[in-house]
Coordinates of N, CA and C in Angstrom, one line a residue:
D95 N 79.6 8.9 39.4 CA 80.9 8.5 39.9 C 81.3 9.4 41.1
V96 N 81.8 8.8 42.1 CA 82.3 9.6 43.2 C 83.8 9.6 43.1
I97 N 84.4 10.8 43.2 CA 85.9 10.9 43.1 C 86.4 10.9 44.5
P98 N 87.6 10.5 44.7 CA 88.2 10.6 46.1 C 88.3 12.0 46.6
L99 N 88.0 12.2 47.8 CA 88.2 13.5 48.4 C 89.7 13.8 48.4
H100 N 90.0 15.1 48.1 CA 91.4 15.5 48.0 C 92.1 15.4 49.4
P101 N 92.9 14.4 49.6 CA 93.5 14.2 51.0 C 94.4 15.3 51.4
E102 N 95.1 16.0 50.5 CA 95.9 17.1 51.0 C 95.1 18.2 51.5
L103 N 94.0 18.5 50.8 CA 93.2 19.6 51.3 C 92.5 19.3 52.6
L104 N 92.0 18.1 52.8 CA 91.4 17.7 54.1 C 92.5 17.7 55.2
A105 N 93.7 17.3 54.9 CA 94.8 17.3 55.9 C 95.1 18.7 56.3
E106 N 95.1 19.6 55.3 CA 95.5 21.0 55.6 C 94.4 21.6 56.5
L107 N 93.1 21.4 56.2 CA 92.0 21.9 57.1 C 92.1 21.3 58.5
K108 N 92.4 20.0 58.6 CA 92.5 19.4 59.9 C 93.7 19.9 60.7
S109 N 94.8 20.1 60.0 CA 96.0 20.6 60.6 C 95.9 21.9 61.3
Q110 N 94.9 22.7 60.8 CA 94.6 24.0 61.3 C 93.4 24.0 62.3
N111 N 93.0 22.8 62.7 CA 92.0 22.5 63.6 C 90.6 23.0 63.2
F112 N 90.4 23.0 61.9 CA 89.0 23.3 61.3 C 88.2 22.1 61.3
F113 N 87.0 22.2 61.8 CA 86.1 21.0 61.7 C 85.5 21.0 60.3
V114 N 85.5 19.8 59.6 CA 84.9 19.7 58.3 C 83.8 18.7 58.5
S115 N 82.6 19.1 58.2 CA 81.4 18.2 58.4 C 81.4 17.1 57.4
D116 N 80.7 16.0 57.7 CA 80.5 14.9 56.8 C 79.9 15.4 55.5
W117 N 79.0 16.3 55.5 CA 78.3 16.8 54.3 C 79.3 17.6 53.5
A118 N 80.2 18.4 54.1 CA 81.2 19.1 53.4 C 82.1 18.1 52.7
K119 N 82.5 17.1 53.4 CA 83.3 16.0 52.8 C 82.6 15.4 51.6
D120 N 81.3 15.2 51.8 CA 80.5 14.6 50.7 C 80.5 15.4 49.5
I121 N 80.2 16.7 49.5 CA 80.2 17.4 48.3 C 81.6 17.6 47.7
M122 N 82.6 17.6 48.6 CA 84.0 17.6 48.0 C 84.4 16.3 47.4
S123 N 83.6 15.3 47.4 CA 83.9 14.1 46.7 C 83.0 13.9 45.5
Q124 N 82.2 14.9 45.2 CA 81.3 14.8 44.0 C 82.0 15.3 42.7
P125 N 81.6 14.8 41.6 CA 82.2 15.2 40.3 C 82.1 16.7 40.1
A126 N 81.0 17.4 40.5 CA 80.9 18.8 40.3 C 81.8 19.6 41.1
W127 N 82.5 19.0 42.1 CA 83.4 19.8 43.0 C 84.8 19.7 42.5
K128 N 85.4 20.9 42.3 CA 86.8 20.9 41.9 C 87.5 21.8 42.9
P129 N 88.8 21.5 43.3 CA 89.5 22.3 44.2 C 89.8 23.7 43.6
G130 N 89.9 23.8 42.3 CA 90.2 25.1 41.7 C 91.7 25.3 41.6
K131 N 92.1 26.3 40.8 CA 93.5 26.7 40.6 C 93.9 27.8 41.6
K132 N 95.1 27.9 41.9 CA 95.6 29.0 42.7 C 95.5 30.3 42.0
E133 N 94.7 31.2 42.6 CA 94.5 32.5 42.0 C 94.2 33.5 43.2
T134 N 94.4 34.7 42.9 CA 94.0 35.8 43.8 C 92.6 36.2 43.5
V135 N 91.7 36.2 44.4 CA 90.3 36.5 44.2 C 89.8 37.5 45.3
K136 N 89.0 38.4 44.9 CA 88.4 39.3 45.8 C 86.9 38.9 46.0
F137 N 86.5 38.8 47.2 CA 85.2 38.4 47.5 C 84.4 39.6 48.2
A138 N 83.1 39.5 48.1 CA 82.2 40.4 48.8 C 81.4 39.6 49.7
R139 N 81.1 40.2 50.9 CA 80.2 39.5 51.8 C 79.1 40.6 52.1
V140 N 77.9 40.2 51.9 CA 76.8 41.1 52.0 C 75.6 40.5 52.7
K141 N 74.7 41.3 53.3 CA 73.4 40.8 53.7 C 72.6 40.7 52.5
V142 N 71.6 39.8 52.4 CA 70.7 39.7 51.3 C 70.0 41.0 51.0
R143 N 69.7 41.8 52.0 CA 69.0 43.1 51.8 C 70.0 44.1 51.0
D144 N 71.3 43.9 51.2 CA 72.2 44.8 50.5 C 72.3 44.6 49.0
L145 N 71.6 43.5 48.5 CA 71.6 43.2 47.1 C 70.3 43.8 46.5
G146 N 69.6 44.6 47.3 CA 68.4 45.3 46.8 C 67.1 44.7 47.1
F147 N 67.1 43.6 47.9 CA 65.9 42.9 48.4 C 65.5 43.5 49.7
T148 N 64.4 44.3 49.8 CA 64.1 45.0 51.0 C 62.7 44.7 51.5
D149 N 61.9 44.0 50.8 CA 60.5 43.8 51.2 C 60.4 42.6 52.1
P150 N 60.2 42.7 53.4 CA 60.2 41.6 54.3 C 59.0 40.7 54.1
K151 N 58.0 41.1 53.3 CA 56.8 40.3 52.9 C 57.1 39.5 51.7
K152 N 58.1 39.8 50.9 CA 58.5 39.1 49.7 C 59.9 38.7 49.7
L153 N 60.3 37.7 50.5 CA 61.7 37.3 50.6 C 62.2 36.7 49.3
P154 N 63.4 37.0 48.9 CA 64.0 36.5 47.7 C 64.3 35.0 47.8
T155 N 64.2 34.4 46.6 CA 64.6 33.0 46.6 C 66.1 32.9 46.2
T156 N 66.6 31.7 46.4 CA 68.0 31.4 46.0 C 68.3 31.8 44.6
A157 N 67.4 31.4 43.7 CA 67.6 31.7 42.3 C 67.6 33.2 42.0
E158 N 66.7 34.0 42.7 CA 66.7 35.4 42.5 C 68.0 36.1 43.1
I159 N 68.5 35.6 44.2 CA 69.7 36.1 44.7 C 70.9 35.9 43.8
W160 N 71.0 34.6 43.2 CA 72.1 34.3 42.3 C 72.0 35.2 41.1
V161 N 70.8 35.4 40.5 CA 70.6 36.2 39.4 C 71.0 37.7 39.7
R162 N 70.7 38.2 40.8 CA 71.0 39.6 41.2 C 72.5 39.7 41.3
I163 N 73.2 38.8 41.9 CA 74.7 38.9 41.9 C 75.3 39.0 40.5
R164 N 74.8 38.2 39.6 CA 75.3 38.3 38.2 C 74.9 39.6 37.5
E165 N 73.6 40.0 37.8 CA 73.2 41.3 37.2 C 74.1 42.5 37.6
L166 N 74.6 42.4 38.8 CA 75.5 43.4 39.4 C 76.9 43.3 38.8
G167 N 77.1 42.3 38.0 CA 78.4 42.1 37.3 C 79.4 41.3 38.1
H168 N 78.9 40.6 39.1 CA 79.8 39.8 39.9 C 79.6 38.3 39.5
S169 N 80.4 37.4 40.2 CA 80.3 36.0 39.9 C 79.9 35.2 41.1
L170 N 79.3 34.1 40.9 CA 79.1 33.1 42.1 C 80.5 32.5 42.4
C171 N 80.6 32.1 43.7 CA 81.8 31.4 44.1 C 82.0 30.1 43.3
E172 N 83.2 29.7 43.1 CA 83.6 28.5 42.6 C 83.5 27.4 43.6
P173 N 83.3 26.1 43.3 CA 83.2 25.1 44.3 C 84.4 25.0 45.3
G174 N 85.6 25.3 44.8 CA 86.8 25.3 45.6 C 86.9 26.4 46.6
D175 N 86.1 27.5 46.4 CA 86.2 28.6 47.3 C 85.8 28.4 48.7
G176 N 85.0 27.4 49.0 CA 84.6 27.1 50.4 C 85.7 26.7 51.2
P177 N 86.5 25.7 50.9 CA 87.6 25.3 51.7 C 88.7 26.4 51.7
A178 N 88.9 27.1 50.5 CA 89.9 28.2 50.5 C 89.6 29.3 51.4
I179 N 88.3 29.7 51.5 CA 87.9 30.8 52.4 C 88.1 30.3 53.8
R180 N 87.7 29.1 54.1 CA 87.8 28.5 55.5 C 89.3 28.6 55.9
L181 N 90.2 28.2 55.0 CA 91.6 28.2 55.4 C 92.1 29.7 55.5
A182 N 91.6 30.6 54.7 CA 92.1 32.0 54.8 C 91.6 32.8 56.0
L183 N 90.4 32.4 56.4 CA 89.7 33.2 57.5 C 90.0 32.6 58.9
K184 N 91.2 32.8 59.3 CA 91.7 32.2 60.5 C 91.2 32.9 61.8
D185 N 90.9 34.2 61.7 CA 90.5 35.0 62.9 C 89.0 35.3 62.8
Q186 N 88.2 34.4 62.3 CA 86.7 34.7 62.2 C 86.2 34.9 63.6
P187 N 85.3 35.9 63.8 CA 84.8 36.2 65.1 C 83.9 35.0 65.6
R188 N 83.8 34.8 66.9 CA 82.9 33.8 67.4 C 81.5 34.1 67.1
G189 N 80.7 33.1 66.8 CA 79.3 33.3 66.5 C 79.0 33.8 65.0
D190 N 80.0 33.9 64.2 CA 79.9 34.4 62.9 C 79.8 33.3 61.9
Y191 N 79.0 33.4 60.8 CA 78.8 32.4 59.8 C 78.2 33.1 58.6
F192 N 78.4 32.4 57.4 CA 77.9 32.9 56.2 C 77.8 31.8 55.2
W193 N 77.0 32.0 54.1 CA 76.8 31.0 53.0 C 77.6 31.5 51.8
L194 N 78.1 30.5 51.0 CA 78.7 30.8 49.8 C 77.6 30.9 48.7
A195 N 77.5 32.0 48.0 CA 76.7 32.0 46.8 C 77.4 31.3 45.7
M196 N 76.9 30.1 45.4 CA 77.6 29.2 44.4 C 76.6 28.3 43.7
E197 N 77.0 27.8 42.6 CA 76.1 26.8 42.0 C 76.0 25.6 42.9
Q198 N 74.8 25.2 43.3 CA 74.7 24.1 44.2 C 75.3 22.8 43.7
V199 N 76.0 22.1 44.6 CA 76.6 20.8 44.3 C 75.6 19.8 44.8
T200 N 75.3 18.8 44.0 CA 74.3 17.7 44.4 C 75.0 16.8 45.3
G201 N 74.5 16.7 46.5 CA 75.1 15.7 47.5 C 74.7 14.3 47.2
S202 N 75.3 13.4 47.9 CA 75.0 12.0 47.6 C 73.5 11.6 47.9
D203 N 72.8 12.4 48.6 CA 71.4 12.2 48.9 C 70.5 12.9 47.9
G204 N 71.1 13.6 46.9 CA 70.3 14.3 45.8 C 70.0 15.7 46.1
S205 N 70.4 16.2 47.3 CA 70.1 17.6 47.7 C 71.0 18.6 47.1
P206 N 70.5 19.8 46.8 CA 71.4 20.8 46.3 C 72.1 21.5 47.5
I207 N 73.4 21.5 47.5 CA 74.1 21.9 48.7 C 75.1 23.0 48.4
V208 N 75.3 24.0 49.3 CA 76.4 25.0 49.2 C 77.2 25.0 50.5
F209 N 78.3 25.5 50.5 CA 79.2 25.6 51.7 C 78.7 26.7 52.6
R210 N 78.9 26.5 53.9 CA 78.7 27.5 54.9 C 80.0 27.5 55.8
V211 N 80.5 28.7 56.0 CA 81.8 28.9 56.8 C 81.4 29.6 58.1
G212 N 81.9 29.1 59.2 CA 81.5 29.7 60.4 C 82.4 29.4 61.6
R213 N 82.1 30.0 62.7 CA 82.8 29.8 64.0 C 81.8 29.8 65.1
D214 N 81.7 28.8 65.9 CA 80.7 28.7 66.9 C 81.1 29.7 68.1
D215 N 80.1 29.9 68.9 CA 80.3 30.7 70.1 C 81.5 30.2 71.0
D216 N 81.6 28.8 71.0 CA 82.7 28.2 71.8 C 84.1 28.3 71.1
G217 N 84.1 28.9 69.9 CA 85.4 29.1 69.3 C 85.8 28.1 68.2
E218 N 85.0 27.0 68.0 CA 85.3 26.0 67.0 C 85.0 26.6 65.6
S219 N 86.0 26.6 64.7 CA 85.8 27.0 63.3 C 85.5 25.8 62.5
W220 N 84.6 26.0 61.5 CA 84.1 24.9 60.7 C 83.8 25.3 59.2
L221 N 83.8 24.2 58.4 CA 83.3 24.2 57.1 C 82.2 23.2 57.0
N222 N 81.0 23.7 56.8 CA 79.8 22.9 56.8 C 79.1 23.1 55.4
T223 N 77.9 22.6 55.3 CA 77.1 22.8 54.2 C 75.7 23.1 54.6
F224 N 74.9 23.5 53.6 CA 73.5 23.7 53.9 C 72.7 23.4 52.6
W225 N 71.5 22.8 52.8 CA 70.7 22.5 51.6 C 70.2 23.9 51.1
V226 N 70.3 24.1 49.8 CA 69.9 25.4 49.3 C 69.1 25.1 48.0
Y227 N 67.8 25.0 48.1 CA 67.0 24.7 46.9 C 66.8 26.0 46.2
P228 N 66.6 26.0 44.8 CA 66.5 27.2 44.1 C 65.3 28.1 44.5
D229 N 64.2 27.5 45.0 CA 63.0 28.2 45.4 C 62.9 28.6 46.9
V230 N 63.9 28.2 47.6 CA 63.9 28.5 49.1 C 64.0 30.0 49.3
E231 N 63.3 30.6 50.2 CA 63.4 32.0 50.5 C 64.4 32.3 51.6
W232 N 65.1 33.4 51.4 CA 66.2 33.8 52.3 C 65.7 35.0 53.2
R233 N 66.0 35.0 54.5 CA 65.8 36.1 55.3 C 66.7 37.2 54.9
L234 N 66.3 38.5 55.0 CA 67.1 39.6 54.5 C 68.4 39.9 55.3
D235 N 68.5 39.3 56.5 CA 69.7 39.5 57.3 C 70.7 38.4 57.1
R236 N 70.4 37.4 56.3 CA 71.4 36.3 56.0 C 72.5 36.9 55.2
E237 N 73.7 36.3 55.4 CA 74.9 36.8 54.7 C 75.4 35.8 53.7
V238 N 75.8 36.4 52.5 CA 76.3 35.5 51.4 C 77.6 36.1 51.0
V239 N 78.5 35.3 50.4 CA 79.8 35.7 49.9 C 79.8 35.3 48.4
F240 N 80.3 36.2 47.6 CA 80.4 35.9 46.1 C 81.7 36.6 45.6
R241 N 82.1 36.2 44.4 CA 83.3 36.8 43.8 C 83.0 38.2 43.2
L242 N 83.8 39.1 43.5 CA 83.7 40.5 42.9 C 84.2 40.4 41.5
R243 N 83.7 41.3 40.6 CA 84.1 41.3 39.2 C 85.6 41.7 39.2
K244 N 86.3 41.2 38.2 CA 87.7 41.4 38.1 C 88.0 42.8 37.6

C-alpha cells in the first residue's frame, strides 16, 4: 500500500525553496516511512574512515557501516530525519552533501534507498535519495549522518 505523501511537510520544504526529488517523494510515500515525532536529537556527521575503516583495499559495505554505528552505541537515523535535517540545515555550504545512515526504505521500483541531503555548487539545496544496497562498498571519504546515543 502506498500512503499519501505528507502534504504539510512537502509544503514546508517547498516554502523554504528546497528541491525535493521525485525519489525522495517516492520513499516518503512508502509504508516504511514515517515523519516521526517532534523531539530533540543530536546527530553526528563523520567520514566512513572515522568509524574505523581505514584500509583503502577493503572498503566497508553498507551493512558493515550500519553495524559499526550500532557497535559504537549510536543509532541509525529514523526515516523522518531526512526531511527534518534538510529543513534545519539552512546554511549548508555550497558543494556539500552527505548520506543518512538509516534502514533503507524500499522504493516503488524495489530498490533500497536512503536520503541524501546536499547543496549544489550553484546554491540549490535539496533532499534527494540514493540506492544503498547492503553489500555496496563505500569510499572512505564519504560522509554519513547518524543519531548520537542519548
